[in-house]
């Protein structure tokens, strides 16, 4: 099978400097607010609905209903857009844009719960529509129906199959803190002030008689803060007594675990009455921000966030797939019974507020490692998800397609107010402009020099804009509308990729740009979804071996630069090269297909192997010594990308043969077998010893991914001059920091997992 190969180019090492210069967040004076509108009061036993199958997105897929303890599908007979509208709204989207028949997203399993469904379109739930009745169907799963929903959430929608709180959305929509006037220079986030609640006619206060610290906890959580702190009421009393207050609420009785004030038992003052608050005053609260949002840096150091829980793959701050650390290895949480209460525990322990959404079905991409927990059932006041009741996972319980995720409430920082994009064709693309102030404090918008601009910087810009992931970072933007361009005000931008705002990235003190014209200014194309490639580490470990390959079989490989430099001096065709061979299986576990950036017109034909390469550098293969320096020459591999195989229910879409479309579909993987030409490291010149083998996918961030921290794979490698062993093969972010340090110290004995040596 000579389907695939790669070619190498001269070794180039790009060192990435992770400098971090926090500086001058632009601040506005908008009050801090949370707008988690609750769901319409859920019927006591709400029907669960989910999207399943492939290739689906978060807003489209096969419809599955949970009834009588079992997930099942809907048959497409008589299906209509009206049915789809009902289902999309149940899933939290504003409406449907289409529906699909004949199992477009693959065949479901188990029951076909509904058939001949006839909705009018206005029903609150699919089970209120006409049908043949539960479980009564003459269809097969080849007729499973699907929906495509408009990618716009019902404002503040909380997964309806999860929220269990009875809430009254008509009365309390939003909550904000109003700081008292006259206090010193206002900084964001606003952590303390008079609590105001929004009702249909405006904002009003709450009477503080009977107010508890549990109520404060709920308010702080909504506003993005994990904890509450004591407030000096006397300070506010004088001021507030002089104000005319409108009390909308009294007798608030939260348990403290609610994610919204509206979920707490409340007593409303009579409508429009300027009710009084006998013996009390408006509620004032003070919240403790998480370390990320703290102004006081000495305090920041003291407050630690959880080190055995993390969020991965989210587009925005405070969202992502939930991962937990056990025995020094990260794993995921299965979504069975995943709830807002459990999600809130995770959010708070990470320094955010309560949870806005508890997401199921790998909506933030799939993990690769172990799945540790199932049926997590937090009460809401636990310090960590590890303190909540949960079930250990068994083999059949769960797959990564069910990975749980969260969206947390985060404090309002106003970061999106100091950045904008202009000139693009849609609201997701354009030239990046930042707000800066001159010495007199006059603010103005200006462009960014494109010279140092890469995907990494674009990632920060898209995040700051609230537009998701960076699909591309552009160094030239001449093809966009340039009628109103501004001056260049920033250059030399270098981000690590994890900053909250461009102002936190390293950049020149004064503008220094070779090409200062607007057409060479930085641009972005942002995207709500992205791919995520991960290498199967255990397969590398299991398939490794050494081959002494005769030179006469290596002409093609030499032509594609797959051998180290010394091969040029060999006595061709006599002799051999020593090759470290292994298989790589590269999975796309993200939420968009992985596609080469270059269009087909620029793909390169490789005559020797008989196919096109669509990416110049797709992976790096290296062997490092204890110093981290390369002993086997870095091998930059280019691939022909295709779906070799897919998860159940996913169909292949990309293939290399016949100038086919190249890429990797979500839920599929591309396999490079150990016996394919160039799938190796040339170790002819390597001395026996202990090394680290490293593979990095998409090393230049050429194609957008939701997570780049999992693109590297490392193994300990022992070579005795005849045979080779790999162990502890793992994805770059799979181990705890501590375990990673021990790993790097190799050749010392590391993990209990290497026992055979
Ligand atoms: C509300 O206020 C308006 C105007 O002040 C008044 O006409 C109306 O009677 C009030 N309604 C109630 C229920 O108090
Ligand atoms: C920061 O926090 C420390 C410790 O609580 C406190 O002593 C100090 O006054 C605070 N600094 C500012 C500027 O608020
Ligand atoms: C899960 O299994 C581990 C051992 O593998 C055990 O220590 C732990 O108590 C179990 N937890 C639960 C909730 O069953
Ligand atoms: C700042 O203000 C002074 C006095 O108003 C003015 O002369 C100067 O030009 C201003 N500088 C800038 C950069 O606008
Ligand atoms: C350019 O600016 C002018 C004046 O501010 C505005 O009227 C016009 O719509 C802008 N053009 C574009 C393409 O944004
Ligand atoms: C990774 O490879 C191992 C070994 O061949 C295999 O058992 C496992 O299923 C693979 N993992 C995935 C996610 O495909
Ligand atoms: C580390 O690097 C230094 C300088 O390049 C070299 O002298 C030393 O031998 C290296 N150590 C190992 C263990 O390779």
PDB file of C-alpha atoms in Angstrom, residues 74 77-88 116-121 126 129 147:
ATOM      1  CA  UNK A  74     -38.351   9.449  15.256  1.00  0.00           C
ATOM      2  CA  UNK A  77     -42.816   9.516   7.676  1.00  0.00           C
ATOM      3  CA  UNK A  78     -44.946  12.683   7.484  1.00  0.00           C
ATOM      4  CA  UNK A  79     -42.109  14.700   9.046  1.00  0.00           C
ATOM      5  CA  UNK A  80     -42.357  18.461   8.535  1.00  0.00           C
ATOM      6  CA  UNK A  81     -40.678  21.761   9.282  1.00  0.00           C
ATOM      7  CA  UNK A  82     -43.347  22.300  11.914  1.00  0.00           C
ATOM      8  CA  UNK A  83     -42.097  19.208  13.741  1.00  0.00           C
ATOM      9  CA  UNK A  84     -38.546  20.479  13.386  1.00  0.00           C
ATOM     10  CA  UNK A  85     -39.516  23.854  14.851  1.00  0.00           C
ATOM     11  CA  UNK A  86     -40.962  22.222  17.944  1.00  0.00           C
ATOM     12  CA  UNK A  87     -37.873  20.045  18.362  1.00  0.00           C
ATOM     13  CA  UNK A  88     -35.382  22.860  17.801  1.00  0.00           C
ATOM     14  CA  UNK A 116     -46.224   9.952  11.623  1.00  0.00           C
ATOM     15  CA  UNK A 117     -45.634  12.930  13.887  1.00  0.00           C
ATOM     16  CA  UNK A 118     -47.831  15.902  12.983  1.00  0.00           C
ATOM     17  CA  UNK A 119     -47.148  19.112  14.872  1.00  0.00           C
ATOM     18  CA  UNK A 120     -48.761  22.471  14.264  1.00  0.00           C
ATOM     19  CA  UNK A 121     -45.467  24.104  15.095  1.00  0.00           C
ATOM     20  CA  UNK A 126     -42.933  16.983  20.622  1.00  0.00           C
ATOM     21  CA  UNK A 129     -48.061  16.637  18.736  1.00  0.00           C
ATOM     22  CA  UNK A 147     -33.267  18.464  12.244  1.00  0.00           C
TER      23      UNK A 147
END
